[in-house]
Amino acid sequence: MYDLVIKNGVIVTEGFRFEGDLAVEGETVAAIGKDLRGKREISAEGQYVLPGGIDIHTHMALPVGGTCSSDDFFTGTAAAACGGITTIVDFTAGSPETTLANDLETRLETASPAVIDYSFHCEIVGWNEKRPEEMAAVLGKGLGTFKFFTAYGDSGRRTRNGALLEAFREISSLRGKALVHAEDDDIIHRLLEELPEDGISDMRNLAFTRPDECEALAVSTVSWMARRTGARVHVVHLSSGLGLEEVLLQRRLGTPLSCETCPQYLLLTEEVYGRPEGHLFSASPSLKKEADNRRLWRGLAEREINFVATDHCPFTREQKTWKGSFTALPYGLPGVEMLMALLFSEGVKAGILSLEDFVRVTASAPARFMGWYPRKGTLLPGSDADIVLLDPGIDWAISAQDLHMAVDFSPYEGMRVTGKTTCTISRGQIIAQDGEILGSQGRGRFVGFSSK
Ligand SMILES: [Zn+2]
């Protein structure tokens, strides 16, 4: 008799599909089979039983430009759980004044109310001669993925090429990974200068000043350094077809390069900036064109893009109050609760992704990236019992009102989608059911990077 048995579902991993029961013992998957018996049983009749989603790019409680992203680690991970995410990877908040170990300590404290498991990428802002030693030290504490910005020179977050090359050498020798926000700062600045005087008061110019060329050039630059140093480099939130073509070109040259995209770059276009509330869509990279959406979907289906993450970074309407300039807005969109539904509806239901592809891009590939597979990202006996029940028949309309993220608008307001998470299980415990949060604050655990 197992602790919990999920009965009569269609169990899907990236490698197999099986109609039957899945048994959980304690915190792990114990068996897959027919007619399994449990102390507690839940029916998954007509539903898919999938590995819990892993969103490898979120920003909970992110301090930025005098404000803070509106989800903290409790509200954000509770919302994530409702949407079928069982693990997130957030970021430490780096600064030139603090050590990486300080940053980790502070962030562990901030993240302690998390409902689901979590990890961090180590953000590096301000390169100096102590950083190599600090990187080795945090590697011992479970941080092995180091985040850099090629843009945001104005706010001091940019790492220039000389420092980046040095950092990549360290990462290569530590067998870590570099994550790069790839947008060329010089192109952005040049285009900002080109705008007429009142240009910054037109939201549509956000897209004009951050074209696909600025993404592709930055991908090219960091790729050269990756090849030179042997560092594994990951491009976060890839937004354009041109950026993806550059990734593919660089791979053909032997560059150890991976990339992710986000639902907003698959589903939204820069047209939204022309709407009356276009400023609510402020994000960087900026949204691109329909042809980019299509190219990125194809890249996902054809395994050119490794996985999908959300870059969840919510700000409320009030925080995004229009002050007459697109450069004065906080940048970021809410997304963590919508990842599974959007990918299922617009990917699987639309016939672009198979169910196995869906599992790969939402769970298995991000788990492998963090060195967690097969503990997470699949449903093999011995894997963490991080499980999602998804009902493929539920047709519903997205509305911020019904969602759990601490934000009062949705970029997808009114959009109809098919398929919904009905039950989320984290390490054997039911933490969300039909939109109700059951997991307690603080039950989430830190999971360290493993260099494989
Ligand atoms: Zn981000």
CSV table of C-alpha atoms and ligand atoms in Angstrom, one decimal:
chain,number,residue,atom,x,y,z
A,1,MET,CA,0.0,0.0,0.0
A,2,TYR,CA,1.6,3.2,-1.2
A,3,ASP,CA,1.2,6.7,0.5
A,4,LEU,CA,-0.5,8.1,-2.6
A,5,VAL,CA,-1.7,6.7,-5.9
A,6,ILE,CA,-2.8,8.8,-8.9
A,7,LYS,CA,-5.2,6.5,-10.7
A,8,ASN,CA,-6.0,6.0,-14.4
A,9,GLY,CA,-4.2,8.9,-16.0
A,10,VAL,CA,-2.0,9.2,-19.0
A,11,ILE,CA,1.5,9.4,-17.6
A,12,VAL,CA,3.8,11.3,-19.9
A,13,THR,CA,7.5,11.9,-19.7
A,14,GLU,CA,9.8,13.1,-22.5
A,15,GLY,CA,10.7,9.4,-23.1
A,16,PHE,CA,7.5,7.4,-22.6
A,17,ARG,CA,3.7,7.5,-22.4
A,18,PHE,CA,1.7,5.0,-20.2
A,19,GLU,CA,-1.9,4.8,-19.3
A,20,GLY,CA,-2.3,3.7,-15.7
A,21,ASP,CA,-1.4,4.5,-12.1
A,22,LEU,CA,1.5,6.3,-10.6
A,23,ALA,CA,2.4,5.6,-6.9
A,24,VAL,CA,4.2,7.9,-4.5
A,25,GLU,CA,6.0,6.8,-1.3
A,26,GLY,CA,7.1,9.6,0.9
A,27,GLU,CA,8.6,12.3,-1.3
A,28,THR,CA,9.4,10.2,-4.3
A,29,VAL,CA,7.8,8.3,-7.2
A,30,ALA,CA,7.7,4.7,-6.2
A,31,ALA,CA,6.1,2.9,-9.1
A,32,ILE,CA,4.2,3.1,-12.4
A,33,GLY,CA,1.8,0.3,-13.2
A,34,LYS,CA,-1.8,-0.9,-13.2
A,35,ASP,CA,-4.1,-1.4,-10.2
A,36,LEU,CA,-1.8,0.1,-7.7
A,37,ARG,CA,-3.3,0.7,-4.2
A,38,GLY,CA,-2.7,3.7,-2.0
A,39,LYS,CA,-3.7,5.0,1.4
A,40,ARG,CA,-4.9,8.0,-0.5
A,41,GLU,CA,-6.0,7.8,-4.1
A,42,ILE,CA,-6.8,10.5,-6.6
A,43,SER,CA,-8.4,10.0,-10.0
A,44,ALA,CA,-6.7,11.3,-13.1
A,45,GLU,CA,-9.3,9.9,-15.4
A,46,GLY,CA,-9.1,11.9,-18.7
A,47,GLN,CA,-6.1,13.8,-17.5
A,48,TYR,CA,-2.4,13.9,-18.2
A,49,VAL,CA,0.1,13.1,-15.3
A,50,LEU,CA,3.2,15.1,-16.0
A,51,PRO,CA,6.5,16.1,-14.3
A,52,GLY,CA,6.1,19.4,-12.5
A,53,GLY,CA,7.1,22.4,-14.5
A,54,ILE,CA,10.5,23.9,-13.8
A,55,ASP,CA,10.7,27.7,-14.5
A,56,ILE,CA,14.3,28.5,-14.6
A,57,HIS,CA,14.0,32.2,-14.9
A,58,THR,CA,11.9,34.2,-12.3
A,59,HIS,CA,12.4,37.4,-10.4
A,60,MET,CA,10.5,37.3,-7.1
A,61,ALA,CA,11.0,40.3,-4.8
A,62,LEU,CA,13.5,41.8,-7.1
A,63,PRO,CA,14.7,45.3,-6.0
A,64,VAL,CA,15.0,47.4,-9.1
A,65,GLY,CA,15.0,51.2,-9.7
A,66,GLY,CA,13.6,52.2,-6.3
A,67,THR,CA,10.8,49.6,-6.4
A,68,CYS,CA,10.4,45.9,-6.1
A,69,SER,CA,8.8,43.3,-8.3
A,70,SER,CA,5.3,42.7,-6.8
A,71,ASP,CA,5.5,39.0,-6.1
A,72,ASP,CA,7.5,37.9,-3.0
A,73,PHE,CA,8.6,34.3,-2.7
A,74,PHE,CA,5.4,33.3,-1.0
A,75,THR,CA,2.8,34.8,-3.4
A,76,GLY,CA,5.0,34.1,-6.4
A,77,THR,CA,5.6,30.4,-5.6
A,78,ALA,CA,2.0,29.9,-4.5
A,79,ALA,CA,0.8,31.2,-7.9
A,80,ALA,CA,3.4,29.1,-9.6
A,81,ALA,CA,2.1,26.0,-7.8
A,82,CYS,CA,-1.5,26.8,-9.0
A,83,GLY,CA,-0.2,26.9,-12.5
A,84,GLY,CA,1.7,23.6,-12.3
A,85,ILE,CA,5.3,24.8,-11.6
A,86,THR,CA,7.0,22.8,-8.8
A,87,THR,CA,10.5,24.4,-9.0
A,88,ILE,CA,11.8,27.8,-9.8
A,89,VAL,CA,15.2,29.2,-10.4
A,90,ASP,CA,15.5,32.8,-9.3
A,91,PHE,CA,18.5,35.1,-9.1
A,92,THR,CA,20.7,36.5,-6.3
A,93,ALA,CA,20.7,40.3,-6.4
A,94,GLY,CA,24.3,41.3,-7.2
A,95,SER,CA,26.0,44.6,-6.5
A,96,PRO,CA,29.5,45.9,-6.8
A,97,GLU,CA,29.7,46.4,-3.0
A,98,THR,CA,28.8,42.9,-1.8
A,99,THR,CA,30.4,39.5,-2.1
A,100,LEU,CA,28.7,36.7,-3.9
A,101,ALA,CA,28.4,34.8,-0.6
A,102,ASN,CA,26.7,37.8,1.0
A,103,ASP,CA,24.3,37.9,-2.0
A,104,LEU,CA,23.4,34.3,-1.6
A,105,GLU,CA,22.9,34.6,2.2
A,106,THR,CA,20.5,37.6,1.7
A,107,ARG,CA,18.6,35.9,-1.0
A,108,LEU,CA,18.2,32.6,0.9
A,109,GLU,CA,16.6,34.6,3.7
A,110,THR,CA,14.3,36.4,1.2
A,111,ALA,CA,13.3,33.1,-0.4
A,112,SER,CA,12.5,31.3,2.8
A,113,PRO,CA,8.7,31.6,2.5
A,114,ALA,CA,8.7,29.7,-0.8
A,115,VAL,CA,6.0,27.1,-1.2
A,116,ILE,CA,7.9,25.1,-3.9
A,117,ASP,CA,11.5,24.2,-4.3
A,118,TYR,CA,13.8,26.9,-5.6
A,119,SER,CA,17.4,27.6,-6.6
A,120,PHE,CA,19.3,30.7,-7.7
A,121,HIS,CA,21.5,31.8,-10.5
A,122,CYS,CA,24.3,34.0,-9.2
A,123,GLU,CA,24.0,37.5,-10.6
A,124,ILE,CA,27.3,39.2,-11.0
A,125,VAL,CA,27.3,43.0,-11.1
A,126,GLY,CA,30.7,44.7,-10.9
A,127,TRP,CA,33.6,42.5,-11.8
A,128,ASN,CA,36.8,42.7,-9.6
A,129,GLU,CA,39.8,40.7,-8.8
A,130,LYS,CA,38.1,39.0,-5.8
A,131,ARG,CA,35.2,37.6,-7.9
A,132,PRO,CA,37.0,34.3,-9.1
A,133,GLU,CA,37.6,33.3,-5.5
A,134,GLU,CA,34.0,34.2,-4.6
A,135,MET,CA,32.7,32.2,-7.5
A,136,ALA,CA,34.6,29.1,-6.3
A,137,ALA,CA,33.2,29.7,-2.8
A,138,VAL,CA,29.5,29.9,-3.8
A,139,LEU,CA,30.0,26.9,-6.1
A,140,GLY,CA,30.5,24.9,-2.9
A,141,LYS,CA,27.2,26.2,-1.7
A,142,GLY,CA,25.2,25.2,-4.7
A,143,LEU,CA,25.5,28.1,-7.1
A,144,GLY,CA,27.1,27.2,-10.4
A,145,THR,CA,25.3,29.4,-13.0
A,146,PHE,CA,26.5,33.0,-13.2
A,147,LYS,CA,24.4,35.7,-14.7
A,148,PHE,CA,25.7,38.7,-16.7
A,149,PHE,CA,24.2,41.6,-18.5
A,150,THR,CA,25.6,43.0,-21.8
A,151,ALA,CA,23.0,45.8,-21.5
A,152,TYR,CA,21.8,48.1,-18.8
A,153,GLY,CA,25.1,50.1,-18.7
A,154,ASP,CA,23.2,53.1,-17.3
A,155,SER,CA,22.1,51.3,-14.1
A,156,GLY,CA,25.6,49.8,-13.7
A,157,ARG,CA,24.6,46.2,-14.4
A,158,ARG,CA,26.4,45.8,-17.6
A,159,THR,CA,29.6,43.7,-17.7
A,160,ARG,CA,32.0,45.0,-20.4
A,161,ASN,CA,33.8,42.6,-22.8
A,162,GLY,CA,37.2,42.6,-21.0
A,163,ALA,CA,35.6,41.6,-17.7
A,164,LEU,CA,33.3,39.1,-19.4
A,165,LEU,CA,36.2,37.3,-21.1
A,166,GLU,CA,37.9,37.0,-17.7
A,167,ALA,CA,34.7,35.8,-16.0
A,168,PHE,CA,34.2,33.2,-18.8
A,169,ARG,CA,37.7,31.8,-18.2
A,170,GLU,CA,36.8,31.3,-14.5
A,171,ILE,CA,33.5,29.7,-15.3
A,172,SER,CA,35.2,27.3,-17.7
A,173,SER,CA,37.7,26.2,-15.1
A,174,LEU,CA,35.0,25.8,-12.5
A,175,ARG,CA,32.8,23.9,-14.9
A,176,GLY,CA,29.9,26.2,-14.2
A,177,LYS,CA,27.7,28.0,-16.7
A,178,ALA,CA,27.3,31.6,-17.8
A,179,LEU,CA,23.9,33.1,-18.3
A,180,VAL,CA,23.8,36.1,-20.5
A,181,HIS,CA,21.2,38.8,-21.1
A,182,ALA,CA,22.2,39.4,-24.7
A,183,GLU,CA,21.4,42.9,-26.0
A,184,ASP,CA,24.1,45.2,-27.4
A,185,ASP,CA,24.1,48.3,-25.3
A,186,ASP,CA,25.8,50.5,-27.9
A,187,ILE,CA,23.1,49.8,-30.5
A,188,ILE,CA,20.4,50.7,-27.9
A,189,HIS,CA,22.2,53.9,-27.0
A,190,ARG,CA,22.8,54.9,-30.6
A,191,LEU,CA,19.1,54.4,-31.4
A,192,LEU,CA,18.0,56.3,-28.3
A,193,GLU,CA,20.1,59.3,-29.5
A,194,GLU,CA,18.5,59.1,-32.9
A,195,LEU,CA,15.0,59.5,-31.6
A,196,PRO,CA,13.4,63.0,-32.0
A,197,GLU,CA,13.1,65.0,-28.8
A,198,ASP,CA,9.6,63.7,-28.0
A,199,GLY,CA,10.5,60.1,-29.1
A,200,ILE,CA,10.8,58.7,-25.6
A,201,SER,CA,7.1,59.6,-25.0
A,202,ASP,CA,6.0,57.1,-27.7
A,203,MET,CA,5.9,53.6,-26.2
A,204,ARG,CA,6.3,52.1,-29.6
A,205,ASN,CA,9.9,53.3,-29.6
A,206,LEU,CA,10.8,50.8,-27.0
A,207,ALA,CA,10.8,48.2,-29.9
A,208,PHE,CA,12.6,50.6,-32.2
A,209,THR,CA,15.5,51.1,-29.8
A,210,ARG,CA,15.9,47.4,-29.0
A,211,PRO,CA,15.8,45.7,-32.5
A,212,ASP,CA,16.6,42.1,-33.2
A,213,GLU,CA,20.1,43.2,-34.4
A,214,CYS,CA,21.0,44.2,-30.9
A,215,GLU,CA,20.2,40.7,-29.7
A,216,ALA,CA,22.0,39.0,-32.5
A,217,LEU,CA,25.2,41.0,-32.1
A,218,ALA,CA,25.4,40.4,-28.4
A,219,VAL,CA,24.9,36.6,-29.0
A,220,SER,CA,27.7,36.8,-31.5
A,221,THR,CA,30.1,38.6,-29.1
A,222,VAL,CA,29.5,36.3,-26.1
A,223,SER,CA,29.7,33.2,-28.4
A,224,TRP,CA,33.2,34.2,-29.5
A,225,MET,CA,34.2,34.4,-25.9
A,226,ALA,CA,32.5,31.1,-25.1
A,227,ARG,CA,34.4,29.4,-27.9
A,228,ARG,CA,37.6,31.0,-26.9
A,229,THR,CA,37.4,30.0,-23.2
A,230,GLY,CA,35.4,26.8,-23.4
A,231,ALA,CA,32.8,28.2,-21.0
A,232,ARG,CA,29.2,26.9,-21.4
A,233,VAL,CA,27.0,29.9,-22.2
A,234,HIS,CA,23.3,30.2,-22.0
A,235,VAL,CA,21.3,33.0,-23.6
A,236,VAL,CA,18.3,33.9,-21.5
A,237,HIS,CA,15.0,35.1,-22.9
A,238,LEU,CA,15.8,34.9,-26.6
A,239,SER,CA,13.3,37.1,-28.4
A,240,SER,CA,14.0,37.2,-32.1
A,241,GLY,CA,14.4,35.0,-35.2
A,242,LEU,CA,17.7,36.8,-36.0
A,243,GLY,CA,19.0,36.1,-32.5
A,244,LEU,CA,18.1,32.4,-33.0
A,245,GLU,CA,19.8,32.3,-36.4
A,246,GLU,CA,23.0,33.6,-34.7
A,247,VAL,CA,22.7,30.9,-32.0
A,248,LEU,CA,22.6,28.3,-34.7
A,249,LEU,CA,25.4,29.7,-36.6
A,250,GLN,CA,27.6,29.9,-33.5
A,251,ARG,CA,26.8,26.3,-32.6
A,252,ARG,CA,27.9,25.1,-36.1
A,253,LEU,CA,31.2,26.7,-35.2
A,254,GLY,CA,31.4,24.5,-32.1
A,255,THR,CA,30.3,27.1,-29.5
A,256,PRO,CA,28.9,25.5,-26.3
A,257,LEU,CA,25.7,27.5,-26.4
A,258,SER,CA,22.2,26.9,-25.1
A,259,CYS,CA,19.2,29.2,-25.0
A,260,GLU,CA,15.7,29.7,-23.7
A,261,THR,CA,12.7,31.7,-24.9
A,262,CYS,CA,9.6,32.9,-23.0
A,263,PRO,CA,5.8,32.7,-23.7
A,264,GLN,CA,5.7,36.5,-24.3
A,265,TYR,CA,8.2,36.1,-27.2
A,266,LEU,CA,6.2,33.3,-28.6
A,267,LEU,CA,2.8,34.9,-28.3
A,268,LEU,CA,2.9,38.7,-28.2
A,269,THR,CA,4.2,41.2,-30.6
A,270,GLU,CA,5.3,44.8,-30.5
A,271,GLU,CA,1.9,45.8,-31.8
A,272,VAL,CA,0.8,45.9,-28.1
A,273,TYR,CA,2.9,49.0,-27.5
A,274,GLY,CA,0.5,51.0,-29.6
A,275,ARG,CA,-2.5,50.1,-27.4
A,276,PRO,CA,-3.8,52.6,-24.9
A,277,GLU,CA,-2.2,50.6,-22.1
A,278,GLY,CA,0.8,49.6,-24.1
A,279,HIS,CA,3.2,50.8,-21.4
A,280,LEU,CA,2.0,47.8,-19.2
A,281,PHE,CA,4.0,45.6,-21.6
A,282,SER,CA,7.3,47.2,-20.9
A,283,ALA,CA,10.0,44.5,-20.9
A,284,SER,CA,13.4,43.9,-22.2
A,285,PRO,CA,14.2,42.5,-24.6
A,286,SER,CA,11.2,44.2,-26.2
A,287,LEU,CA,8.5,42.2,-27.9
A,288,LYS,CA,9.2,41.6,-31.6
A,289,LYS,CA,7.2,40.7,-34.7
A,290,GLU,CA,4.9,37.9,-35.7
A,291,ALA,CA,7.6,36.4,-37.9
A,292,ASP,CA,9.8,36.2,-34.7
A,293,ASN,CA,7.0,34.4,-32.8
A,294,ARG,CA,6.7,31.8,-35.6
A,295,ARG,CA,10.5,31.3,-35.9
A,296,LEU,CA,10.8,30.8,-32.1
A,297,TRP,CA,7.9,28.2,-32.1
A,298,ARG,CA,9.7,26.3,-34.8
A,299,GLY,CA,13.0,26.6,-33.0
A,300,LEU,CA,11.3,25.1,-29.9
A,301,ALA,CA,9.7,22.2,-31.9
A,302,GLU,CA,13.0,21.5,-33.7
A,303,ARG,CA,15.1,21.5,-30.5
A,304,GLU,CA,17.0,24.6,-31.5
A,305,ILE,CA,15.8,26.3,-28.4
A,306,ASN,CA,16.5,24.2,-25.3
A,307,PHE,CA,13.5,25.2,-23.1
A,308,VAL,CA,11.0,27.8,-22.1
A,309,ALA,CA,11.2,30.0,-19.0
A,310,THR,CA,9.0,33.0,-18.1
A,311,ASP,CA,11.3,35.8,-16.9
A,312,HIS,CA,8.5,36.4,-14.4
A,313,CYS,CA,9.0,39.9,-13.1
A,314,PRO,CA,5.6,41.4,-12.2
A,315,PHE,CA,4.9,45.1,-11.5
A,316,THR,CA,1.4,46.4,-10.7
A,317,ARG,CA,-0.4,49.0,-12.8
A,318,GLU,CA,0.6,51.6,-10.1
A,319,GLN,CA,4.2,50.6,-10.4
A,320,LYS,CA,4.0,50.9,-14.1
A,321,THR,CA,2.2,54.3,-14.0
A,322,TRP,CA,3.1,56.1,-17.3
A,323,LYS,CA,5.3,59.1,-16.5
A,324,GLY,CA,5.8,60.2,-20.1
A,325,SER,CA,8.7,58.1,-21.0
A,326,PHE,CA,9.3,54.4,-21.8
A,327,THR,CA,12.7,54.7,-20.3
A,328,ALA,CA,11.2,55.6,-16.9
A,329,LEU,CA,9.1,52.3,-16.6
A,330,PRO,CA,10.1,49.2,-14.6
A,331,TYR,CA,10.6,46.4,-17.1
A,332,GLY,CA,9.1,43.0,-16.7
A,333,LEU,CA,5.9,40.9,-17.1
A,334,PRO,CA,4.1,38.5,-15.0
A,335,GLY,CA,4.2,34.9,-16.2
A,336,VAL,CA,5.0,32.1,-13.8
A,337,GLU,CA,1.4,30.9,-13.3
A,338,MET,CA,0.7,30.9,-17.1
A,339,LEU,CA,3.7,29.0,-18.4
A,340,MET,CA,2.1,25.5,-18.5
A,341,ALA,CA,-1.3,26.6,-19.7
A,342,LEU,CA,0.1,28.8,-22.5
A,343,LEU,CA,2.6,26.2,-23.7
A,344,PHE,CA,0.0,23.4,-23.6
A,345,SER,CA,-2.8,25.4,-25.3
A,346,GLU,CA,-0.7,27.3,-28.0
A,347,GLY,CA,1.9,24.6,-28.4
A,348,VAL,CA,0.4,21.1,-27.9
A,349,LYS,CA,-3.3,21.9,-28.8
A,350,ALA,CA,-2.2,24.0,-31.7
A,351,GLY,CA,-0.2,21.0,-33.1
A,352,ILE,CA,3.2,22.6,-32.9
A,353,LEU,CA,4.6,20.5,-30.0
A,354,SER,CA,4.0,16.9,-29.1
A,355,LEU,CA,3.2,16.1,-25.5
A,356,GLU,CA,6.7,14.7,-25.1
A,357,ASP,CA,8.1,18.0,-26.4
A,358,PHE,CA,6.0,19.8,-23.9
A,359,VAL,CA,7.5,17.8,-21.0
A,360,ARG,CA,10.9,18.3,-22.4
A,361,VAL,CA,10.7,22.1,-22.7
A,362,THR,CA,8.9,22.7,-19.4
A,363,ALA,CA,10.6,20.1,-17.2
A,364,SER,CA,13.3,17.7,-18.4
A,365,ALA,CA,15.5,20.1,-20.3
A,366,PRO,CA,15.6,22.7,-17.5
A,367,ALA,CA,16.3,19.9,-15.0
A,368,ARG,CA,19.2,18.7,-17.1
A,369,PHE,CA,20.5,22.3,-17.4
A,370,MET,CA,20.7,22.5,-13.6
A,371,GLY,CA,22.2,19.0,-13.2
A,372,TRP,CA,19.0,17.8,-11.4
A,373,TYR,CA,17.9,15.1,-13.9
A,374,PRO,CA,16.5,12.5,-13.2
A,375,ARG,CA,15.8,13.6,-9.6
A,376,LYS,CA,13.7,16.3,-11.1
A,377,GLY,CA,12.2,16.7,-14.6
A,378,THR,CA,10.8,13.2,-15.0
A,379,LEU,CA,8.7,10.6,-13.3
A,380,LEU,CA,10.9,7.6,-12.9
A,381,PRO,CA,10.9,5.5,-9.7
A,382,GLY,CA,13.2,7.4,-7.3
A,383,SER,CA,12.5,10.9,-8.9
A,384,ASP,CA,11.1,13.6,-6.6
A,385,ALA,CA,7.3,13.3,-6.7
A,386,ASP,CA,6.9,16.7,-8.4
A,387,ILE,CA,3.7,16.0,-10.4
A,388,VAL,CA,1.1,17.9,-12.3
A,389,LEU,CA,-2.3,16.8,-13.3
A,390,LEU,CA,-3.4,18.6,-16.4
A,391,ASP,CA,-6.9,18.4,-17.8
A,392,PRO,CA,-6.7,18.9,-21.6
A,393,GLY,CA,-10.4,19.5,-22.0
A,394,ILE,CA,-10.9,22.6,-19.9
A,395,ASP,CA,-11.5,25.7,-22.0
A,396,TRP,CA,-11.1,28.9,-20.1
A,397,ALA,CA,-10.4,32.6,-20.5
A,398,ILE,CA,-7.3,34.2,-18.9
A,399,SER,CA,-8.1,37.0,-16.4
A,400,ALA,CA,-5.8,38.6,-13.9
A,401,GLN,CA,-8.7,38.5,-11.4
A,402,ASP,CA,-8.7,34.7,-11.3
A,403,LEU,CA,-5.0,34.3,-11.1
A,404,HIS,CA,-2.9,34.3,-7.9
A,405,MET,CA,0.1,36.4,-8.9
A,406,ALA,CA,0.3,39.7,-6.9
A,407,VAL,CA,-0.4,41.8,-10.0
A,408,ASP,CA,-3.5,43.5,-11.2
A,409,PHE,CA,-3.2,42.9,-15.0
A,410,SER,CA,-2.4,40.1,-17.3
A,411,PRO,CA,-0.6,40.5,-20.7
A,412,TYR,CA,-3.0,37.8,-21.9
A,413,GLU,CA,-6.3,39.2,-20.5
A,414,GLY,CA,-9.3,37.7,-22.2
A,415,MET,CA,-7.3,35.2,-24.2
A,416,ARG,CA,-9.0,31.8,-24.4
A,417,VAL,CA,-6.9,28.7,-23.7
A,418,THR,CA,-7.5,25.0,-23.6
A,419,GLY,CA,-6.0,22.8,-20.9
A,420,LYS,CA,-5.6,23.6,-17.2
A,421,THR,CA,-3.6,22.4,-14.2
A,422,THR,CA,-6.0,20.8,-11.8
A,423,CYS,CA,-3.6,19.4,-9.2
A,424,THR,CA,0.1,20.1,-8.3
A,425,ILE,CA,2.1,17.8,-6.1
A,426,SER,CA,5.5,18.7,-4.7
A,427,ARG,CA,7.7,16.0,-3.2
A,428,GLY,CA,4.6,13.9,-2.6
A,429,GLN,CA,2.5,16.6,-1.1
A,430,ILE,CA,-0.6,18.1,-2.8
A,431,ILE,CA,0.2,21.8,-2.8
A,432,ALA,CA,-2.5,23.2,-5.1
A,433,GLN,CA,-5.8,21.9,-6.3
A,434,ASP,CA,-8.3,23.5,-8.7
A,435,GLY,CA,-6.8,27.0,-8.0
A,436,GLU,CA,-6.7,26.6,-4.3
A,437,ILE,CA,-3.3,26.8,-2.5
A,438,LEU,CA,-2.8,23.9,0.0
A,439,GLY,CA,1.0,24.0,0.4
A,440,SER,CA,2.3,25.9,3.4
A,441,GLN,CA,4.5,28.9,3.4
A,442,GLY,CA,8.2,27.9,3.8
A,443,ARG,CA,7.9,24.3,2.8
A,444,GLY,CA,10.0,24.8,-0.3
A,445,ARG,CA,13.7,23.7,-0.2
A,446,PHE,CA,16.8,25.1,-1.8
A,447,VAL,CA,18.2,22.8,-4.5
A,448,GLY,CA,21.8,23.4,-5.5
A,449,PHE,CA,23.3,23.4,-9.1
A,450,SER,CA,25.1,20.2,-9.9
A,451,SER,CA,27.9,20.3,-12.5
A,452,LYS,CA,27.3,17.4,-14.9
B,1,ZN,ZN,15.2,38.1,-16.2
